[in-house]
Tab-separated table of C-alpha atoms in Angstrom:
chain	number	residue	atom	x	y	z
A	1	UNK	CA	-18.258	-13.220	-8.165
A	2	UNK	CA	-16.885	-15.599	-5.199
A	3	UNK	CA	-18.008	-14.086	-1.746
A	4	UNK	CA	-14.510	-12.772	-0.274
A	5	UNK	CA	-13.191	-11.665	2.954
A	6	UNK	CA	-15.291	-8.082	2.848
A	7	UNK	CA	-17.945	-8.501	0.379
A	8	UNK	CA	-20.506	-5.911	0.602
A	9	UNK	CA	-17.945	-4.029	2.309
A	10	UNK	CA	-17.155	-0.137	1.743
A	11	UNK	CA	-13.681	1.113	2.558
A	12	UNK	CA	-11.875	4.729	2.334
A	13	UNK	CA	-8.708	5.154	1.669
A	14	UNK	CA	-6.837	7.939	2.118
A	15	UNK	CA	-3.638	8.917	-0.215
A	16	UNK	CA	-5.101	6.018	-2.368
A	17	UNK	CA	-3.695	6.833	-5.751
A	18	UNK	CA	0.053	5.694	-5.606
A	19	UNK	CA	2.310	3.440	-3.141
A	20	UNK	CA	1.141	1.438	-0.603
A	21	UNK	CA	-2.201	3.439	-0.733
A	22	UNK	CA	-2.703	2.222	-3.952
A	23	UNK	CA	-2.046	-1.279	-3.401
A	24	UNK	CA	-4.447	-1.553	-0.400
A	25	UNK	CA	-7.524	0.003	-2.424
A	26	UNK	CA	-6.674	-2.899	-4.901
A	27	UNK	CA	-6.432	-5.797	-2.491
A	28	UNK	CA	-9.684	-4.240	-0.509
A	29	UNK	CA	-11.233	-4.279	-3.916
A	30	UNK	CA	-9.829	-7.873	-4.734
A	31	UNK	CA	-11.522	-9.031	-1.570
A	32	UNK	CA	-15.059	-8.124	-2.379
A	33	UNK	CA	-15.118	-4.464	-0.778
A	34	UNK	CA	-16.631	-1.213	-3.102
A	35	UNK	CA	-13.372	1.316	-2.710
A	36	UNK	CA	-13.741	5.423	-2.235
A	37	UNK	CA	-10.446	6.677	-2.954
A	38	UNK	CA	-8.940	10.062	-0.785
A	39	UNK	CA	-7.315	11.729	-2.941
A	40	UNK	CA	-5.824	15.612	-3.258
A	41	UNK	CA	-5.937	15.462	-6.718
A	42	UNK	CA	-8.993	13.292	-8.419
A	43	UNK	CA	-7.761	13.180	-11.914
A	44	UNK	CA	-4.459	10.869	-10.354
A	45	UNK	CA	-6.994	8.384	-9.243
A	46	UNK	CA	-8.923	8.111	-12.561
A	47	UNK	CA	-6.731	4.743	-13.841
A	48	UNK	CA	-6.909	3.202	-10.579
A	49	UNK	CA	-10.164	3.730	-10.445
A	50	UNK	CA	-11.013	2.227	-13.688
A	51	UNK	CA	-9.060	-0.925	-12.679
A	52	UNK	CA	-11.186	-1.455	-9.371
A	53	UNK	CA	-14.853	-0.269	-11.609
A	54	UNK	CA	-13.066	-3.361	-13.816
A	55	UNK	CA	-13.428	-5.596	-11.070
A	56	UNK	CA	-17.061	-5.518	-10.412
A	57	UNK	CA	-16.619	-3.432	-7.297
A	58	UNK	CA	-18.611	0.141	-7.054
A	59	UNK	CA	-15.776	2.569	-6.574
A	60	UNK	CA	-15.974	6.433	-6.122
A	61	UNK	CA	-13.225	9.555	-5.664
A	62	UNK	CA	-13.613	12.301	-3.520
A	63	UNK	CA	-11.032	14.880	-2.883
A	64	UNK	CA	-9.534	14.854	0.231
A	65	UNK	CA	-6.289	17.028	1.893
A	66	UNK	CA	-6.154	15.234	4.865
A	67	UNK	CA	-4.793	18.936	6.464
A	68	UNK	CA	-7.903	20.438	5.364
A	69	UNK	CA	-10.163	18.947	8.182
A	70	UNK	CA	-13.619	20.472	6.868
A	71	UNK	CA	-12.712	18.996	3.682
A	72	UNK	CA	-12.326	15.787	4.598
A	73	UNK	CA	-15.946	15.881	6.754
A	74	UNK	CA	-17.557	17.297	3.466
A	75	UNK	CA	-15.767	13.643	1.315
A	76	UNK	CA	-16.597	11.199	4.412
A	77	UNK	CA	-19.869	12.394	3.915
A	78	UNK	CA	-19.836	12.595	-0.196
A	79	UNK	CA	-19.177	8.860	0.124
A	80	UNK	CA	-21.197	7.783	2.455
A	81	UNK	CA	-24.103	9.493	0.474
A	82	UNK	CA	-22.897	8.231	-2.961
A	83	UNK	CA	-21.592	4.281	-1.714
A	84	UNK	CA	-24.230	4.301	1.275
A	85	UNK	CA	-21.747	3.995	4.393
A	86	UNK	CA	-18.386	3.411	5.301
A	87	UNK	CA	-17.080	-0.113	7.052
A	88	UNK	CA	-13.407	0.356	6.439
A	89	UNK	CA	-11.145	3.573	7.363
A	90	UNK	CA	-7.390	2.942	6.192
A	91	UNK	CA	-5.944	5.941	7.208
A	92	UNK	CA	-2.845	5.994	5.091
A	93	UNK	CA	-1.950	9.375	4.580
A	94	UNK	CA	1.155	10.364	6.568
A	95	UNK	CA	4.744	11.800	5.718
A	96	UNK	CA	7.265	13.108	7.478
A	97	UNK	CA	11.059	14.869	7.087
A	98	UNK	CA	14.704	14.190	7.229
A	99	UNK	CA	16.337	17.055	9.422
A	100	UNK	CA	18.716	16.772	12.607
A	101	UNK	CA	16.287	17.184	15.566
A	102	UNK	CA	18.840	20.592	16.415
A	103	UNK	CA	17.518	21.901	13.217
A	104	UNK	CA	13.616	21.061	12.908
A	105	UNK	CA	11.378	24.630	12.791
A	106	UNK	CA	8.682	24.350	14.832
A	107	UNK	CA	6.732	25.118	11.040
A	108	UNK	CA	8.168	21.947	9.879
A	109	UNK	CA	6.999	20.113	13.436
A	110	UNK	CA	3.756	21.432	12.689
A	111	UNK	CA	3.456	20.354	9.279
A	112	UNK	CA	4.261	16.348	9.854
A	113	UNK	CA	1.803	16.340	13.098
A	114	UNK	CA	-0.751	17.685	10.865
A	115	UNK	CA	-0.257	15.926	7.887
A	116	UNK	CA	0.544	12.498	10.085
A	117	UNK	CA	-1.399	12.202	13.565
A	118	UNK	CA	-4.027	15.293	13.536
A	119	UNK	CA	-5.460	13.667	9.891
A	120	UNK	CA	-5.872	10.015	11.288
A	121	UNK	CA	-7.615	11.757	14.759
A	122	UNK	CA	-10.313	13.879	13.196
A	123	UNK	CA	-10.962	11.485	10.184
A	124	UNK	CA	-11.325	8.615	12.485
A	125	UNK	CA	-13.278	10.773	14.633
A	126	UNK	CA	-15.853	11.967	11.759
A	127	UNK	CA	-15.878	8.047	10.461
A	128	UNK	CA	-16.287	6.785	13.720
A	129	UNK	CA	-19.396	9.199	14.650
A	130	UNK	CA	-21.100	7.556	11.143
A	131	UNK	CA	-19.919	3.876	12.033
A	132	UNK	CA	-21.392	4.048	15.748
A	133	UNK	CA	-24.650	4.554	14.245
A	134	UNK	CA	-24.403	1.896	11.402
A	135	UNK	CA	-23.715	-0.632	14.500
A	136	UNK	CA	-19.602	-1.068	14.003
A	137	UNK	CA	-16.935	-1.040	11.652
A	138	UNK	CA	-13.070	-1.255	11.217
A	139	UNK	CA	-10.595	1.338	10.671
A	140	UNK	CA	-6.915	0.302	10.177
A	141	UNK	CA	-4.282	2.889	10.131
A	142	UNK	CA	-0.667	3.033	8.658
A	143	UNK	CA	1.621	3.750	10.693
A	144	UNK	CA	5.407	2.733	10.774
A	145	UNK	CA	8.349	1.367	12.201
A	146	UNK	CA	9.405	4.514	12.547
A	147	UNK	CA	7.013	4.492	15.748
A	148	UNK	CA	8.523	1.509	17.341
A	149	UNK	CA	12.248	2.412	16.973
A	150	UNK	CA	14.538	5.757	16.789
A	151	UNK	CA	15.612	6.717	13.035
A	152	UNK	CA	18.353	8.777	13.114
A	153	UNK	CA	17.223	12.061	11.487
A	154	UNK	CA	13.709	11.746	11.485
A	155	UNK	CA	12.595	12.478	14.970
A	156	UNK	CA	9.707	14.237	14.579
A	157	UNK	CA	8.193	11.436	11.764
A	158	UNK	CA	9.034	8.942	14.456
A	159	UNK	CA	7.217	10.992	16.852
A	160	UNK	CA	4.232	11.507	14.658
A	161	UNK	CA	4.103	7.496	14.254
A	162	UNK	CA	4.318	6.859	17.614
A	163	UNK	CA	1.192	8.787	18.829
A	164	UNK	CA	-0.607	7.073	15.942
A	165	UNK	CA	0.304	3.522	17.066
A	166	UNK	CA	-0.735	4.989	20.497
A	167	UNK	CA	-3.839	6.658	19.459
A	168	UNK	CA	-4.801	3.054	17.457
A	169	UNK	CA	-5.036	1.314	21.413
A	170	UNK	CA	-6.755	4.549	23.136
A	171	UNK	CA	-8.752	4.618	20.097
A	172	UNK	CA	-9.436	0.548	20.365
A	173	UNK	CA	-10.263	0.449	24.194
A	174	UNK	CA	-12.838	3.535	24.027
A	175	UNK	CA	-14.821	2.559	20.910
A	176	UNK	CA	-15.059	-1.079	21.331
A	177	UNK	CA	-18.262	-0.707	22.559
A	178	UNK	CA	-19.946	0.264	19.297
A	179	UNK	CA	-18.623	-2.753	17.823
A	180	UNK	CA	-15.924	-0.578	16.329
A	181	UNK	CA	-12.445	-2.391	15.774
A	182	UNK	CA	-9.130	-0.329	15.851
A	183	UNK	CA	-5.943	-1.475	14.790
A	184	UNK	CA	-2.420	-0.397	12.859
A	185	UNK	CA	0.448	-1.869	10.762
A	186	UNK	CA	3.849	-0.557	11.393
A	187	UNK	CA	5.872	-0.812	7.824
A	188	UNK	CA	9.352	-0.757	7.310
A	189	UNK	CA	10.698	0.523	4.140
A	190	UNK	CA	8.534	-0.502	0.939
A	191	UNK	CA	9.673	0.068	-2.473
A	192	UNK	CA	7.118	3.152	-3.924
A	193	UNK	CA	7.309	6.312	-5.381
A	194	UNK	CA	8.307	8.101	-2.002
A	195	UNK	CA	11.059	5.671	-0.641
A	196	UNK	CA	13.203	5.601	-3.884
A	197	UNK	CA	15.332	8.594	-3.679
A	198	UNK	CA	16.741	7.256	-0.342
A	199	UNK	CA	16.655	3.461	-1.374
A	200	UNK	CA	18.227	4.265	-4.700
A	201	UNK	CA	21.945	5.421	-2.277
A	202	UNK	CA	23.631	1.845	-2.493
A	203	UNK	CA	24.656	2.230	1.024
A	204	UNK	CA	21.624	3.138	2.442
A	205	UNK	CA	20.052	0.453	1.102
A	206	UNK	CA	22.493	-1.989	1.977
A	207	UNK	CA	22.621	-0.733	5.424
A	208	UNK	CA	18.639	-0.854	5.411
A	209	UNK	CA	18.508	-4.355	4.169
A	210	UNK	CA	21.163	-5.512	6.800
A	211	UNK	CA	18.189	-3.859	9.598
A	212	UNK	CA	15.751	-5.957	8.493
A	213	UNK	CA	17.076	-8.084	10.492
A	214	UNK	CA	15.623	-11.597	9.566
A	215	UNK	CA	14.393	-11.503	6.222
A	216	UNK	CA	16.824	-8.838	4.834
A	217	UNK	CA	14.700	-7.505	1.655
A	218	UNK	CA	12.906	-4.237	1.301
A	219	UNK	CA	9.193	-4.792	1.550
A	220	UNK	CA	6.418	-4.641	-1.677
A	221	UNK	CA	3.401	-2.547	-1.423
A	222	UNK	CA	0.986	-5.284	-1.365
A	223	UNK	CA	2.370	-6.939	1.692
A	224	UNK	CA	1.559	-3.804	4.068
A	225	UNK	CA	-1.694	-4.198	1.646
A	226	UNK	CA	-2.883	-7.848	2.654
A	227	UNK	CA	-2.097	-7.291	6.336
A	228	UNK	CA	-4.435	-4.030	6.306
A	229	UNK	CA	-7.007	-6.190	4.493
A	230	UNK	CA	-6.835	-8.955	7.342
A	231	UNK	CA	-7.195	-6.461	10.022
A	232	UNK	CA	-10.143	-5.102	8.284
A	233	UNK	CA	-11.968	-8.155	7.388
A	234	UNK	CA	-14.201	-10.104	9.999
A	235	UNK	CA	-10.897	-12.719	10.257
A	236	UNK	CA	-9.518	-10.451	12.867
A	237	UNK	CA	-13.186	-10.039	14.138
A	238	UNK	CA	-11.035	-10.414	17.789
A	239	UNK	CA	-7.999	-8.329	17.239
A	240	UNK	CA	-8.471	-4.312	18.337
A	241	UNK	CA	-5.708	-2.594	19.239
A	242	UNK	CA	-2.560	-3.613	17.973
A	243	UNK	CA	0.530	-2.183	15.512
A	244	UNK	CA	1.265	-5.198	13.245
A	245	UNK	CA	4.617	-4.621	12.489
A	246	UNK	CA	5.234	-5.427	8.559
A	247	UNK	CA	8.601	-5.314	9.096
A	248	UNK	CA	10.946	-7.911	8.487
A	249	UNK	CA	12.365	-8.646	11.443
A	250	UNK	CA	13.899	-4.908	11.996
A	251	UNK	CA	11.982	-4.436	15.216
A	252	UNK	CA	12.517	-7.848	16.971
A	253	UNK	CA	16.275	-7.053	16.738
């Protein structure tokens, strides 16, 4: 195998097994790193992790509810005793509701911060503690457009996104000094699993593709993927952070 961008690299992923999850455990694979896939439910990683074992790569799946803090201590340190450390965090996991701000329960703010901006804190926080030791590393997290601009309905997902983008520089600036890099991509929408019962309205996808405002397509899973992969690979060895926005154009409108 051709040395790559992260070979002898190991990366988590969390929500690996579908969407743009699954395309960034695939392009960190592609480009030499050995992949531990987050998952709630193992057996929806097994093909996915059969395709990366395919490639060469050493690849291992641990469950992991990103809500369930203790849990996801107990797989951070499942894989770093079964793969031997952890370089890469992609914290991918996030979600988030459509409801009129007048209407959102304070059950359903809870759920979305927990789920969304809690998750990337304490796993980064957990991977972090492992990574100063090891002498540096590189977590990445997903956030969204949805932090840079206001989406009509989805206040409290924007809100979640938002404090992750912020968390990504506060993040950046305090662990820099372990060698520890920091940074975010802010996606617009990307055709997956999730984003297809809103993209499949012809209106709202016309009036989405108008937003995006200079290349006016919906985005592919593997171009949020190869953005995460530079920011985690020693090519960005300078950048900490920054929110890459992977967005078309929408934001510099």
């Amino acid at each position: 195998m051709q040395p790559t961008a992260l070979n002898g690299s190991v990366a988590l992923v969390t929500a690996a097994s579908r969407g743009i999850g699954r395309a960034i455990a695939l392009d960190l694979a592609t480009n030499g790193a050995d992949v531990a896939l987050g998952v709630r439910d193992t057996e929806s990683a097994t093909e996915l992790a059969a395709e990366i074992s395919a490639m060469g790569r050493r690849v291992t799946v641990v469950a992991m509810d990103v809500t369930d803090l203790p849990s996801c201590r107990r797989a951070v340190d499942d894989v770093i005793a079964d793969l031997g450390t952890i370089d890469v965090l992609v914290n991918n996991a996030g979600g988030g509701i459509v409801e009129d701000a007048l209407d959102v329960t304070e059950e359903h703010f809870d759920s979305v911060w927990a789920l969304t901006t809690k998750s990337t804190f304490f796993v980064s926080q957990h991977v972090a503690r492992h990574m100063r030791t090891a002498g540096g590393g590189s977590i990445v997290n997903v956030a969204s457009q949805a932090g840079l601009v206001a989406l009509p309905g989805e206040s409290v997902y924007c809100l979640s996104k938002a404090a992750v983008i912020h968390l990504t520089k506060c993040l950046a600036v305090e662990w820099g000094q372990y060698g520890i890099r920091v940074n975010a991509v802010a996606p617009t929408f990307i055709e997956t699993d999730g984003t297809a019962p809103a993209l499949s309205d012809a209106a709202f996808r016309t009036d989405t593709v108008e937003r995006i405002a200079a290349l006016h397509r919906i985005g592919q899973p593997e171009e949020v993927a190869a953005a995460v992969t530079f920011l985690a690979g020693e090519g960005a060895s300078l950048v900490t952070g920054t929110a890459l926005p992977i967005d078309g154009g929408w934001t510099a409108r």
